[in-house]
Each structure stands twice: as structure tokens, then as C-alpha cells.
């Protein structure tokens, strides 16, 4: 099998209503992606996720620097291709961020090709671990721009739908307001529901230490991304001092950075995202590293769960997956949660094929 053509795309899918967290405001979710064609008629689709900003730089990287290196190559040599792109022409100017996210899209498309060629869903092609579905928690009711009334209505409905875990955003200018929202949510969902909070990097160490301690009374399952993601030592201080486990990974881009977090004792739940590390190839390496230290995985869904459902279903240390439904309607086999569990995909590939109608409707490049 040989790669014959590489086509990039950018989709902007509306988010209704628009949402905010402590550092982002989003009205659309961006898919910067690539369709890789082969001489056997199999087409692999891969993409990364954005807040609909910077997509042009990601696909420019694919078009100008990665695509020429792929033409004529065997997609089954995915790890060799990963190395050649990672340590190729773009290595000098970027070892994370834009170039890494571009590589993620390419790598995902290659794995999609291989699973399709094997006529297996990716989670089986990788070696299945969970045959009865994946426990899901829901983030889509806890946005920072929600009023308290809207927040409580949404998290209550999420629990009634069968989800056993909810996550809300914190990071208000006044942490007292965060405290009151967390208190209200815990009272609304009861003591048996897993409850996580996400700071989105908004606090410094002192704020996190003070309010992390105060919020312990609400039996939080984890405290997510409390600090700048480059501050490994700050996260270590929190991990040592707080009784709430620290979750990090959404903005950690490389296996080496995860290694340093793990060795420092600064991470207690690993949220490695396949669209931030350079695709499935590097995701699997991080998963192996976490497994060696018995650190549980629960990925951040920058691709909204389509690919991660396969990775979690094939990874022993991955125990749960985030659910955000913003873009699921555009896929031929959308990520689906029933009674609190992801229903495992059945079609060959990585569940990345997009319905043509929506591809054309949301395409901006």
C-alpha cells in the first residue's frame, strides 16, 4: 500500500450556545485535519481540535512540510514516518504546539488507514481491553459563563441521564464565587456522583493551595490544571499538600514532559490528549509510561472523544473518558454514550470519517 495524495481541511463547527472557561471563549470548535489517500482506495482521516483559531497554521504545516514527505510511502510504516516528520524540517522551529498538532492529525490518519485495511475498529486493531464499554463523565454542563441556576439544572440533568461523574469549570476572578458554585453543585448531585473541577490554569500556587484546601470538603475526585502546565514543581507542591488528586495533561505536548511530571510526583491522573501529543503513536508511549507508575489515564477530549474511545478501550490503565457532544453529529459513527457508558465503535477505522454534508457545510478551508 502506498500513499498517493494528501488533502487538508479546516472545519468550524458551531457551539450552541457559546461557552467560556477561565481562559477560553469559544463559539465554534475547529477541526484542522487531513485525508490521506492510498493506491488501494483506502482513505484515512485525522484531525486535531482547536477553539477555531490557528487552524491555518496547522494545515499549512501539513501541506508545505509533511505532505511531500508522505507521498509514495507505506502508511503501515507509521512509526518510521512519525520519526521522519518529528525530526525533519520543522524540528528546528517547533517541537510542540502547531507542528506537534499537525503531526497528530497525520498520525491519526495513518492509524485510521491501518485499522480500515485490517477491517477492524481501531480499539480492536490495537488489542482490545474493554469489551463492555467505557465509563463516561460529562463536562458539558459546567461552563463558567453559566449562571448558577443554569449550572445546577444542567448537572442535575446529566446525573439523571445516567452519567456517574460531572465536571465543572472554576477560575472566577473571586474564588469565593467558585466555592459557592462548587458547594451548590455537590448538594445538587449528591455524594455518590464523581465530581471534578477544572481551573484551566487560572490560579497561582498560593491561590491553589488556599482554595484547594478549602474545596477538599466537597470530596472532589480531582483538581484539574490548577496552574500553568509548564510549572511542574508547582504542581508537585500541590500534589504533596492537597488531599485532592491533581489531574493534568490537556496542555502537555510531549512524552518527555509527561515523563518529567511523573518523575516529579506532580501528576495523579494523566489526561494525555491524542491531539496535543503527536497522535496515536506518542499517546501510546505516554500510556505505557503512566502504566509503569500505576498512574490512571483519563484523556482530555480535544477531538471530542471519537479517537479516544478507541484508545481507552484498548488501554488497561485508562478507566474513564470525558464526554462533550459538540461535534458528534458530523461523524458517520458518532461517539455515543448510553446509560453512562461509551458504546464501543463497530466500524473499521478510528471513527474519524465525516458525513459529506457536514464536511461541506462547516468547511472554511
Short mmCIF file of C-alpha atoms in Angstrom, two decimals:
data_model
loop_
_atom_site.label_atom_id
_atom_site.label_comp_id
_atom_site.label_asym_id
_atom_site.label_seq_id
_atom_site.Cartn_x
_atom_site.Cartn_y
_atom_site.Cartn_z
CA UNK A 1 0.00 0.00 0.00
CA UNK A 2 1.30 3.45 -0.99
CA UNK A 3 0.18 6.99 -0.11
CA UNK A 4 -0.89 8.78 -3.29
CA UNK A 5 -2.48 12.04 -2.14
CA UNK A 6 -2.69 14.23 0.97
CA UNK A 7 -5.60 16.69 1.28
CA UNK A 8 -6.01 19.12 4.20
CA UNK A 9 -9.16 20.72 5.53
CA UNK A 10 -10.40 23.06 8.24
CA UNK A 11 -13.91 22.79 9.68
CA UNK A 12 -15.51 25.21 12.14
CA UNK A 13 -18.46 23.58 13.88
CA UNK A 14 -20.79 25.94 15.80
CA UNK A 15 -21.08 25.57 19.57
CA UNK A 16 -24.60 26.40 20.73
CA UNK A 17 -24.65 28.32 22.98
CA UNK A 18 -21.08 29.67 23.07
CA UNK A 19 -19.08 28.72 26.15
CA UNK A 20 -16.29 30.09 28.32
CA UNK A 21 -13.84 28.70 30.82
CA UNK A 22 -11.22 30.61 32.80
CA UNK A 23 -9.01 31.30 29.75
CA UNK A 24 -11.05 30.47 26.62
CA UNK A 25 -14.21 31.68 24.94
CA UNK A 26 -15.49 29.59 22.05
CA UNK A 27 -18.38 29.89 19.61
CA UNK A 28 -17.00 27.22 17.23
CA UNK A 29 -14.85 24.11 17.51
CA UNK A 30 -12.13 23.82 14.92
CA UNK A 31 -11.04 20.62 13.19
CA UNK A 32 -7.69 21.05 11.43
CA UNK A 33 -7.29 17.85 9.52
CA UNK A 34 -6.10 15.71 6.65
CA UNK A 35 -7.41 12.98 4.36
CA UNK A 36 -4.62 10.64 3.26
CA UNK A 37 -5.37 8.62 0.10
CA UNK A 38 -3.78 5.29 -0.85
CA UNK A 39 -3.40 3.31 -4.06
CA UNK A 40 -5.76 0.65 -2.65
CA UNK A 41 -8.64 3.09 -2.30
CA UNK A 42 -8.48 3.37 1.49
CA UNK A 43 -8.62 6.95 2.78
CA UNK A 44 -7.53 7.77 6.32
CA UNK A 45 -8.88 10.83 8.13
CA UNK A 46 -7.11 12.53 11.02
CA UNK A 47 -7.60 15.86 12.72
CA UNK A 48 -6.77 17.91 15.77
CA UNK A 49 -9.07 20.19 17.79
CA UNK A 50 -8.91 23.96 18.33
CA UNK A 51 -11.01 26.85 19.57
CA UNK A 52 -11.23 27.80 15.86
CA UNK A 53 -8.07 29.90 15.98
CA UNK A 54 -4.75 28.97 14.40
CA UNK A 55 -6.12 26.22 12.18
CA UNK A 56 -4.49 27.77 9.11
CA UNK A 57 -1.03 27.39 10.64
CA UNK A 58 -1.64 23.72 11.42
CA UNK A 59 -2.78 22.79 7.91
CA UNK A 60 -0.05 24.98 6.36
CA UNK A 61 2.47 22.83 8.21
CA UNK A 62 0.88 19.67 6.83
CA UNK A 63 0.63 20.96 3.27
CA UNK A 64 4.07 22.54 2.96
CA UNK A 65 6.26 20.29 5.08
CA UNK A 66 4.61 16.98 5.93
CA UNK A 67 2.64 16.06 2.79
CA UNK A 68 5.66 15.97 0.45
CA UNK A 69 7.36 13.52 2.83
CA UNK A 70 4.35 11.19 2.79
CA UNK A 71 3.74 10.74 -0.94
CA UNK A 72 4.91 7.32 -2.12
CA UNK A 73 5.35 5.97 1.41
CA UNK A 74 3.77 2.91 3.03
CA UNK A 75 1.26 4.03 5.70
CA UNK A 76 1.97 0.88 7.69
CA UNK A 77 5.43 2.32 8.39
CA UNK A 78 3.70 4.73 10.72
CA UNK A 79 6.43 4.91 13.37
CA UNK A 80 9.16 5.49 10.80
CA UNK A 81 7.02 8.24 9.25
CA UNK A 82 6.39 9.72 12.70
CA UNK A 83 10.15 9.92 13.36
CA UNK A 84 10.89 11.41 9.95
CA UNK A 85 8.30 14.17 10.40
CA UNK A 86 9.04 14.81 14.08
CA UNK A 87 12.77 15.15 13.48
CA UNK A 88 12.55 16.61 9.98
CA UNK A 89 12.46 20.12 8.61
CA UNK A 90 10.14 21.55 11.29
CA UNK A 91 12.13 20.27 14.26
CA UNK A 92 14.28 23.40 14.40
CA UNK A 93 11.36 25.79 14.92
CA UNK A 94 8.80 23.70 16.74
CA UNK A 95 8.86 20.63 18.98
CA UNK A 96 5.37 21.25 20.42
CA UNK A 97 2.30 23.32 19.67
CA UNK A 98 1.47 23.87 15.99
CA UNK A 99 3.91 21.39 14.47
CA UNK A 100 3.02 18.72 17.02
CA UNK A 101 -0.72 19.15 16.46
CA UNK A 102 -0.15 18.92 12.70
CA UNK A 103 1.76 15.68 13.22
CA UNK A 104 -1.10 14.40 15.39
CA UNK A 105 -3.56 14.84 12.53
CA UNK A 106 -1.27 12.98 10.11
CA UNK A 107 -0.52 10.18 12.56
CA UNK A 108 -4.21 9.63 13.36
CA UNK A 109 -4.98 9.38 9.63
CA UNK A 110 -2.28 6.73 9.21
CA UNK A 111 -3.64 4.62 12.06
CA UNK A 112 -7.12 5.03 10.58
CA UNK A 113 -5.80 3.58 7.29
CA UNK A 114 -4.21 0.61 9.04
CA UNK A 115 -7.33 -0.25 11.04
CA UNK A 116 -9.51 0.04 7.94
CA UNK A 117 -7.12 -2.20 5.98
CA UNK A 118 -7.40 -4.78 8.78
CA UNK A 119 -11.21 -4.39 8.68
CA UNK A 120 -11.24 -3.72 12.43
CA UNK A 121 -12.25 -0.80 14.62
CA UNK A 122 -9.08 0.81 15.93
CA UNK A 123 -9.64 -0.36 19.51
CA UNK A 124 -9.57 -3.98 18.33
CA UNK A 125 -6.65 -3.39 15.95
CA UNK A 126 -4.64 -2.05 18.91
CA UNK A 127 -5.67 -5.00 21.06
CA UNK A 128 -8.93 -4.68 22.95
CA UNK A 129 -9.14 -4.37 26.73
CA UNK A 130 -12.73 -3.31 27.43
CA UNK A 131 -15.48 -5.25 25.69
CA UNK A 132 -18.42 -3.80 27.63
CA UNK A 133 -17.98 -0.06 27.08
CA UNK A 134 -16.18 2.81 28.76
CA UNK A 135 -17.34 4.74 31.79
CA UNK A 136 -18.09 8.35 30.83
CA UNK A 137 -18.18 11.61 32.74
CA UNK A 138 -19.81 14.77 31.38
CA UNK A 139 -18.21 18.22 31.15
CA UNK A 140 -20.90 19.89 29.06
CA UNK A 141 -22.98 21.26 31.92
CA UNK A 142 -20.35 23.14 33.86
CA UNK A 143 -19.19 26.13 31.82
CA UNK A 144 -18.01 29.25 33.57
CA UNK A 145 -20.43 31.55 31.76
CA UNK A 146 -23.41 29.53 33.02
CA UNK A 147 -25.48 31.17 35.76
CA UNK A 148 -25.69 29.18 38.97
CA UNK A 149 -29.28 28.26 38.12
CA UNK A 150 -28.29 27.02 34.66
CA UNK A 151 -25.32 25.19 36.15
CA UNK A 152 -27.45 23.32 38.69
CA UNK A 153 -30.12 22.49 36.11
CA UNK A 154 -27.55 21.04 33.72
CA UNK A 155 -25.56 18.95 36.20
CA UNK A 156 -28.77 17.54 37.65
CA UNK A 157 -29.94 16.51 34.18
CA UNK A 158 -26.55 14.93 33.47
CA UNK A 159 -26.86 12.70 36.52
CA UNK A 160 -30.45 11.82 35.59
CA UNK A 161 -29.16 10.74 32.14
CA UNK A 162 -27.02 8.08 33.81
CA UNK A 163 -23.62 9.76 33.98
CA UNK A 164 -21.81 8.87 37.20
CA UNK A 165 -19.43 11.83 37.01
CA UNK A 166 -19.62 15.55 36.23
CA UNK A 167 -17.00 18.25 35.82
CA UNK A 168 -17.43 21.99 36.14
CA UNK A 169 -15.22 24.95 35.40
CA UNK A 170 -13.85 27.22 38.11
CA UNK A 171 -11.44 30.16 37.98
CA UNK A 172 -13.72 33.13 38.62
CA UNK A 173 -11.93 36.40 39.49
CA UNK A 174 -13.17 35.91 43.08
CA UNK A 175 -12.52 32.33 44.31
CA UNK A 176 -15.32 32.79 46.86
CA UNK A 177 -17.73 32.58 43.92
CA UNK A 178 -16.09 29.32 42.80
CA UNK A 179 -16.51 27.97 46.30
CA UNK A 180 -20.23 28.73 46.36
CA UNK A 181 -20.77 27.17 42.91
CA UNK A 182 -18.89 24.00 43.89
CA UNK A 183 -20.86 23.79 47.12
CA UNK A 184 -24.16 24.16 45.27
CA UNK A 185 -23.27 21.53 42.70
CA UNK A 186 -22.22 18.97 45.30
CA UNK A 187 -25.52 19.48 47.10
CA UNK A 188 -27.43 19.09 43.82
CA UNK A 189 -25.75 15.91 42.57
CA UNK A 190 -25.37 14.16 45.92
CA UNK A 191 -22.42 12.40 47.47
CA UNK A 192 -22.30 9.34 45.19
CA UNK A 193 -21.56 11.17 41.92
CA UNK A 194 -17.94 11.71 40.93
CA UNK A 195 -17.24 15.44 40.95
CA UNK A 196 -14.26 17.09 39.25
CA UNK A 197 -13.33 20.76 38.89
CA UNK A 198 -11.16 22.36 36.20
CA UNK A 199 -9.27 25.61 36.84
CA UNK A 200 -7.88 25.93 33.28
CA UNK A 201 -4.52 27.24 34.56
CA UNK A 202 -6.07 30.28 36.24
CA UNK A 203 -4.54 30.02 39.72
CA UNK A 204 -1.03 30.53 41.07
CA UNK A 205 0.45 28.22 43.70
CA UNK A 206 -0.73 30.29 46.65
CA UNK A 207 -4.31 30.54 45.37
CA UNK A 208 -4.38 26.85 44.52
CA UNK A 209 -3.02 25.88 47.92
CA UNK A 210 -5.55 28.03 49.77
CA UNK A 211 -8.65 27.16 47.77
CA UNK A 212 -7.64 23.60 47.07
CA UNK A 213 -7.60 23.04 50.82
CA UNK A 214 -10.97 24.73 51.29
CA UNK A 215 -12.60 22.75 48.50
CA UNK A 216 -11.47 19.40 49.90
CA UNK A 217 -14.65 19.29 51.99
CA UNK A 218 -16.68 18.59 48.83
CA UNK A 219 -15.00 15.24 48.17
CA UNK A 220 -13.60 16.21 44.77
CA UNK A 221 -12.40 13.39 42.54
CA UNK A 222 -9.68 15.62 41.09
CA UNK A 223 -8.45 19.18 40.72
CA UNK A 224 -7.64 19.75 37.05
CA UNK A 225 -4.96 22.01 35.56
CA UNK A 226 -4.77 24.40 38.54
CA UNK A 227 -1.53 26.08 37.34
CA UNK A 228 0.41 26.91 34.21
CA UNK A 229 1.07 23.50 32.59
CA UNK A 230 4.81 24.23 32.36
CA UNK A 231 5.04 24.59 36.15
CA UNK A 232 5.93 21.05 37.12
CA UNK A 233 7.32 21.97 40.53
CA UNK A 234 4.22 23.99 41.39
CA UNK A 235 2.03 21.01 40.64
CA UNK A 236 4.30 18.84 42.77
CA UNK A 237 3.79 21.20 45.72
CA UNK A 238 0.04 20.85 45.31
CA UNK A 239 0.18 17.08 44.89
CA UNK A 240 2.19 16.82 48.12
CA UNK A 241 -0.02 19.18 50.12
CA UNK A 242 -3.60 18.56 48.99
CA UNK A 243 -5.90 15.61 49.60
CA UNK A 244 -7.49 16.22 46.20
CA UNK A 245 -5.60 14.44 43.38
CA UNK A 246 -4.05 16.60 40.65
CA UNK A 247 -5.10 15.96 37.03
CA UNK A 248 -3.00 17.38 34.20
CA UNK A 249 -2.29 16.73 30.54
CA UNK A 250 -4.54 18.82 28.31
CA UNK A 251 -1.70 21.20 27.50
CA UNK A 252 1.25 18.82 27.92
CA UNK A 253 2.62 18.16 24.45
CA UNK A 254 5.34 15.51 24.63
CA UNK A 255 6.17 12.18 26.23
CA UNK A 256 9.27 13.81 27.73
CA UNK A 257 7.16 16.41 29.53
CA UNK A 258 4.89 13.66 30.88
CA UNK A 259 7.99 11.77 31.99
CA UNK A 260 9.14 14.79 33.97
CA UNK A 261 5.70 15.26 35.56
CA UNK A 262 5.62 11.60 36.58
CA UNK A 263 9.17 11.52 37.93
CA UNK A 264 8.49 14.67 39.97
CA UNK A 265 5.36 13.17 41.54
CA UNK A 266 3.36 16.10 40.15
CA UNK A 267 0.58 14.21 38.35
CA UNK A 268 -2.01 11.84 39.82
CA UNK A 269 -4.42 11.50 36.89
CA UNK A 270 -2.92 11.59 33.40
CA UNK A 271 -5.08 13.42 30.84
CA UNK A 272 -2.89 12.89 27.78
CA UNK A 273 -4.70 14.14 24.65
CA UNK A 274 -4.06 12.45 21.30
CA UNK A 275 -4.45 15.79 19.50
CA UNK A 276 -1.82 17.54 21.64
CA UNK A 277 0.85 14.87 21.81
CA UNK A 278 1.74 13.96 18.24
CA UNK A 279 -1.04 11.48 17.61
CA UNK A 280 -1.70 7.87 18.49
CA UNK A 281 1.95 6.86 18.21
CA UNK A 282 3.06 9.17 21.02
CA UNK A 283 -0.17 8.72 23.02
CA UNK A 284 0.58 5.01 23.32
CA UNK A 285 4.09 5.77 24.58
CA UNK A 286 2.72 8.09 27.26
CA UNK A 287 0.15 5.45 28.23
CA UNK A 288 2.93 2.91 28.67
CA UNK A 289 4.92 5.33 30.76
CA UNK A 290 1.93 6.05 33.01
CA UNK A 291 1.23 2.32 33.35
CA UNK A 292 4.76 1.71 34.64
CA UNK A 293 3.99 4.09 37.52
CA UNK A 294 0.37 2.95 38.06
CA UNK A 295 -0.95 6.39 37.16
CA UNK A 296 -4.51 6.12 35.81
CA UNK A 297 -5.38 7.66 32.44
CA UNK A 298 -8.47 9.70 31.70
CA UNK A 299 -7.83 11.65 28.48
CA UNK A 300 -8.89 15.18 27.67
CA UNK A 301 -11.06 15.01 24.54
CA UNK A 302 -9.69 17.68 22.22
CA UNK A 303 -11.22 15.61 19.39
CA UNK A 304 -14.41 15.21 21.48
CA UNK A 305 -13.92 11.51 22.10
CA UNK A 306 -14.07 9.99 18.60
CA UNK A 307 -10.49 8.67 18.71
CA UNK A 308 -10.00 8.48 22.46
CA UNK A 309 -12.84 5.99 22.83
CA UNK A 310 -10.67 3.56 20.84
CA UNK A 311 -7.56 4.34 22.86
CA UNK A 312 -9.27 3.99 26.22
CA UNK A 313 -10.96 0.74 25.12
CA UNK A 314 -7.54 -0.75 24.29
CA UNK A 315 -5.55 0.58 27.28
CA UNK A 316 -5.63 -1.23 30.65
CA UNK A 317 -4.79 1.85 32.74
CA UNK A 318 -7.45 4.08 31.13
CA UNK A 319 -10.57 3.87 33.26
CA UNK A 320 -12.93 6.63 32.13
CA UNK A 321 -13.45 9.17 29.32
CA UNK A 322 -14.72 12.71 29.15
CA UNK A 323 -17.89 13.42 27.13
CA UNK A 324 -18.57 16.66 25.24
CA UNK A 325 -21.13 16.32 22.41
CA UNK A 326 -20.41 19.47 20.37
CA UNK A 327 -19.23 17.79 17.14
CA UNK A 328 -20.52 14.21 17.35
CA UNK A 329 -23.33 14.85 14.85
CA UNK A 330 -20.87 15.38 11.97
CA UNK A 331 -19.41 11.85 12.08
CA UNK A 332 -20.59 8.75 10.28
CA UNK A 333 -20.16 6.78 13.52
CA UNK A 334 -20.57 9.35 16.30
CA UNK A 335 -19.24 8.75 19.79
CA UNK A 336 -22.26 7.59 21.75
CA UNK A 337 -22.92 7.32 25.48
CA UNK A 338 -25.75 5.15 26.78
CA UNK A 339 -26.58 4.76 30.47
CA UNK A 340 -23.30 6.43 31.42
CA UNK A 341 -21.02 4.32 29.20
CA UNK A 342 -19.50 4.86 25.77
CA UNK A 343 -20.83 2.31 23.28
CA UNK A 344 -17.81 0.76 21.59
CA UNK A 345 -17.44 1.53 17.86
CA UNK A 346 -18.06 -1.27 15.38
CA UNK A 347 -16.92 0.15 12.04
CA UNK A 348 -13.34 -0.35 10.80
CA UNK A 349 -11.04 2.58 11.46
CA UNK A 350 -10.70 5.34 14.04
CA UNK A 351 -14.27 6.75 13.84
CA UNK A 352 -12.97 9.88 12.10
CA UNK A 353 -14.98 9.70 8.85
CA UNK A 354 -17.11 12.84 8.46
CA UNK A 355 -20.54 12.93 6.82
CA UNK A 356 -20.02 14.71 3.46
CA UNK A 357 -22.94 17.10 4.01
CA UNK A 358 -21.45 18.41 7.26
CA UNK A 359 -17.93 18.40 5.83
CA UNK A 360 -19.07 20.79 3.11
CA UNK A 361 -21.29 22.87 5.39
CA UNK A 362 -18.65 23.57 8.03
CA UNK A 363 -15.57 23.69 5.81
CA UNK A 364 -13.77 27.05 5.88
CA UNK A 365 -10.64 25.87 4.06
#
